[in-house]
Amino acid sequence: MAYYFVRVHGNTSNNNPNKANCYVEGEPPEYPNTYFNYYQFCLDNNIVRIGYPDIGDLLIGNKANALTTNCHDLNSIGPHWRGCLTSFSRIPLNSIILMPNKDRPGELYLGKVTKTYWYYHNVPTVPYECSHRLGVNWDRDNNGSPLRYWANDLAIDIRRGWWRRPFCEIKDMNIIKNIDIARRKNGF
């Protein structure tokens, strides 16, 4: 089983009407705000998302289904992000996802991948920034509320290392062991 860390926050350029090449009408948040944090959207919709929707469907290529034509493409975003997107699209079923809530340092949510990569948007109800996605069964309590985990409890240092990245496969066996123990305590 593989373990992945995926950030779901950032800043969008797709809501700025002054950037005609990137603009998507109705894309939240309302301009001039650009910051978004889709952790609650991901929990509510049992998904995890990653950025750069302008790339289009990664399985089809050639910016398929993208709403913009001249914003970003796989060559314009650079090798690091290109690698993140490609790796994200290949995350296998049953992998474990760690999703932080940027607005509460150290808070994170865990879940298991139940559906492999697909590309979907329906602005404004399904934000363009949430186009690259995986289905995730988030850990929940008996009432159906998402379980909140804390980085400190899992021995994850939020000041450095992979926690600061937008996406990363977790390979530290001590952290993986701590994740498994925490999930088992909650019945997963």
Coordinates of C-alpha atoms in Angstrom, one line a residue:
M1 CA 0.0 0.0 0.0
A2 CA 1.3 3.5 -0.9
Y3 CA 0.9 6.7 1.2
Y4 CA 0.6 10.2 -0.3
F5 CA 0.5 13.7 1.1
V6 CA -1.7 16.1 -1.0
R7 CA -2.2 19.8 -0.4
V8 CA -5.6 21.1 -1.4
H9 CA -5.0 24.9 -1.0
G10 CA -3.3 27.6 -3.0
N11 CA -4.0 30.6 -5.1
T12 CA -5.9 30.6 -8.4
S13 CA -5.4 32.8 -11.4
N14 CA -8.6 31.4 -13.0
N15 CA -10.9 33.9 -11.3
N16 CA -9.1 37.0 -12.6
P17 CA -11.0 38.6 -15.4
N18 CA -7.9 40.7 -16.3
K19 CA -6.1 37.4 -17.2
A20 CA -8.1 36.6 -20.3
N21 CA -6.0 33.5 -21.2
C22 CA -6.7 31.9 -17.7
Y23 CA -10.1 33.3 -16.8
V24 CA -13.0 31.0 -16.0
E25 CA -16.2 32.8 -15.3
G26 CA -17.7 31.9 -11.9
E27 CA -14.5 30.3 -10.6
P28 CA -14.3 30.9 -6.8
P29 CA -13.2 32.7 -4.8
E30 CA -14.6 36.1 -5.9
Y31 CA -11.8 38.2 -7.4
P32 CA -9.7 40.0 -6.2
N33 CA -9.3 37.2 -3.6
T34 CA -7.2 34.3 -5.0
Y35 CA -6.6 32.1 -1.9
F36 CA -8.6 28.8 -1.7
N37 CA -8.6 25.9 0.7
Y38 CA -10.6 23.0 -0.6
Y39 CA -10.2 20.6 2.3
Q40 CA -13.9 20.9 3.3
F41 CA -15.0 20.5 -0.4
C42 CA -12.8 17.4 -0.6
L43 CA -14.3 16.0 2.6
D44 CA -17.9 16.8 1.6
N45 CA -17.4 15.2 -1.9
N46 CA -15.1 12.3 -1.0
I47 CA -12.3 13.4 -3.3
V48 CA -8.8 14.8 -3.1
R49 CA -7.7 17.3 -5.7
I50 CA -4.5 18.8 -7.0
G51 CA -3.9 22.1 -8.9
Y52 CA -3.3 23.3 -12.5
P53 CA -6.6 22.5 -14.0
D54 CA -5.6 24.2 -17.3
I55 CA -3.5 21.2 -18.1
G56 CA -6.7 19.3 -18.9
D57 CA -7.3 15.6 -18.5
L58 CA -4.0 14.0 -17.8
L59 CA -5.1 10.6 -19.1
I60 CA -6.1 12.0 -22.5
G61 CA -3.5 14.8 -22.9
N62 CA -3.5 17.8 -25.2
K63 CA -5.4 19.9 -22.7
A64 CA -8.5 17.8 -23.2
N65 CA -11.6 19.2 -21.4
A66 CA -9.7 22.3 -20.1
L67 CA -11.7 25.5 -20.0
T68 CA -8.8 27.6 -21.0
T69 CA -6.6 27.2 -24.1
N70 CA -3.6 29.5 -23.6
C71 CA -3.0 29.5 -19.8
H72 CA -0.8 26.5 -18.6
D73 CA 0.2 23.3 -20.3
L74 CA 2.5 20.5 -19.1
N75 CA 5.6 22.2 -20.6
S76 CA 4.9 25.7 -19.1
I77 CA 4.6 24.5 -15.5
G78 CA 8.1 23.1 -15.1
P79 CA 9.4 19.7 -14.2
H80 CA 8.5 19.7 -10.5
W81 CA 4.8 20.3 -11.0
R82 CA 4.8 18.1 -14.1
G83 CA 6.0 15.3 -11.9
C84 CA 3.5 16.0 -9.2
L85 CA 0.6 15.9 -11.6
T86 CA 1.8 12.8 -13.4
S87 CA 2.4 11.0 -10.1
F88 CA -1.0 12.1 -8.8
S89 CA -2.8 10.7 -11.8
R90 CA -1.2 7.3 -11.2
I91 CA -2.0 6.9 -7.5
P92 CA -3.4 3.4 -7.2
L93 CA -6.6 2.2 -5.5
N94 CA -6.4 1.6 -1.8
S95 CA -3.5 4.1 -1.3
I96 CA -3.7 6.2 1.8
I97 CA -4.1 10.0 1.4
L98 CA -3.0 12.6 4.0
M99 CA -4.7 15.9 3.4
P100 CA -3.7 18.9 5.5
N101 CA -5.9 21.9 6.4
K102 CA -3.6 24.8 5.7
D103 CA -5.7 27.1 7.8
R104 CA -5.0 25.0 11.0
P105 CA -1.3 24.1 11.1
G106 CA -0.8 20.4 11.8
E107 CA -4.5 19.4 11.2
L108 CA -4.9 16.7 8.6
Y109 CA -7.4 14.1 7.4
L110 CA -6.7 10.5 6.3
G111 CA -8.6 8.4 3.8
K112 CA -8.3 5.5 1.3
V113 CA -8.4 5.9 -2.5
T114 CA -11.6 4.3 -3.8
K115 CA -11.6 5.7 -7.3
T116 CA -8.5 6.3 -9.5
Y117 CA -7.8 9.6 -11.3
W118 CA -10.5 11.4 -13.3
Y119 CA -10.9 15.0 -14.5
Y120 CA -14.2 16.8 -13.9
H121 CA -15.4 20.3 -13.3
N122 CA -18.8 22.1 -13.3
V123 CA -18.1 25.7 -12.4
P124 CA -19.3 27.2 -10.0
T125 CA -20.7 24.2 -8.1
V126 CA -17.6 22.1 -8.8
P127 CA -14.6 24.5 -8.9
Y128 CA -12.3 24.3 -11.9
E129 CA -9.4 24.1 -9.4
C130 CA -10.8 20.7 -8.3
S131 CA -10.7 19.2 -11.8
H132 CA -7.8 16.7 -11.2
R133 CA -9.2 14.3 -8.6
L134 CA -9.3 10.9 -7.0
G135 CA -12.2 9.4 -5.1
V136 CA -11.3 9.0 -1.4
N137 CA -13.2 7.4 1.5
W138 CA -12.2 9.7 4.3
D139 CA -11.9 8.3 7.8
R140 CA -15.1 9.3 9.7
D141 CA -16.6 8.8 13.1
N142 CA -19.8 6.9 13.9
N143 CA -21.8 10.0 13.1
G144 CA -20.3 10.4 9.7
S145 CA -18.1 13.4 10.6
P146 CA -14.5 13.4 9.2
L147 CA -11.9 12.4 11.8
R148 CA -9.3 15.0 12.4
Y149 CA -5.7 13.8 13.0
W150 CA -2.7 15.8 14.1
A151 CA 0.7 15.8 12.6
N152 CA 2.4 15.8 16.0
D153 CA 0.5 12.6 17.0
L154 CA 1.9 11.0 13.9
A155 CA 5.5 12.3 14.4
I156 CA 5.3 14.5 11.3
D157 CA 7.4 17.7 11.4
I158 CA 5.3 20.5 9.8
R159 CA 8.2 22.9 9.7
R160 CA 10.3 21.2 7.1
G161 CA 10.6 18.3 4.7
W162 CA 7.8 16.9 2.6
W163 CA 5.1 18.6 4.7
R164 CA 6.0 21.8 2.9
R165 CA 5.5 20.4 -0.5
P166 CA 2.3 20.4 -2.6
F167 CA 2.4 16.6 -3.2
C168 CA 4.7 13.8 -2.0
E169 CA 4.7 10.0 -1.7
I170 CA 5.5 9.2 2.0
K171 CA 8.2 6.6 2.4
D172 CA 9.2 7.1 6.0
M173 CA 8.4 3.8 7.6
N174 CA 8.0 5.3 11.1
I175 CA 5.4 7.8 9.9
I176 CA 3.6 5.0 7.9
K177 CA 3.6 2.9 11.1
N178 CA 2.1 5.8 13.1
I179 CA -0.5 6.4 10.4
D180 CA -1.5 2.7 10.5
I181 CA -1.7 2.7 14.3
A182 CA -3.8 5.9 14.4
R183 CA -6.2 4.5 11.8
R184 CA -6.5 1.1 13.5
K185 CA -7.4 2.9 16.8
N186 CA -10.3 4.5 14.9
G187 CA -11.4 1.2 13.3
F188 CA -9.8 1.5 9.9

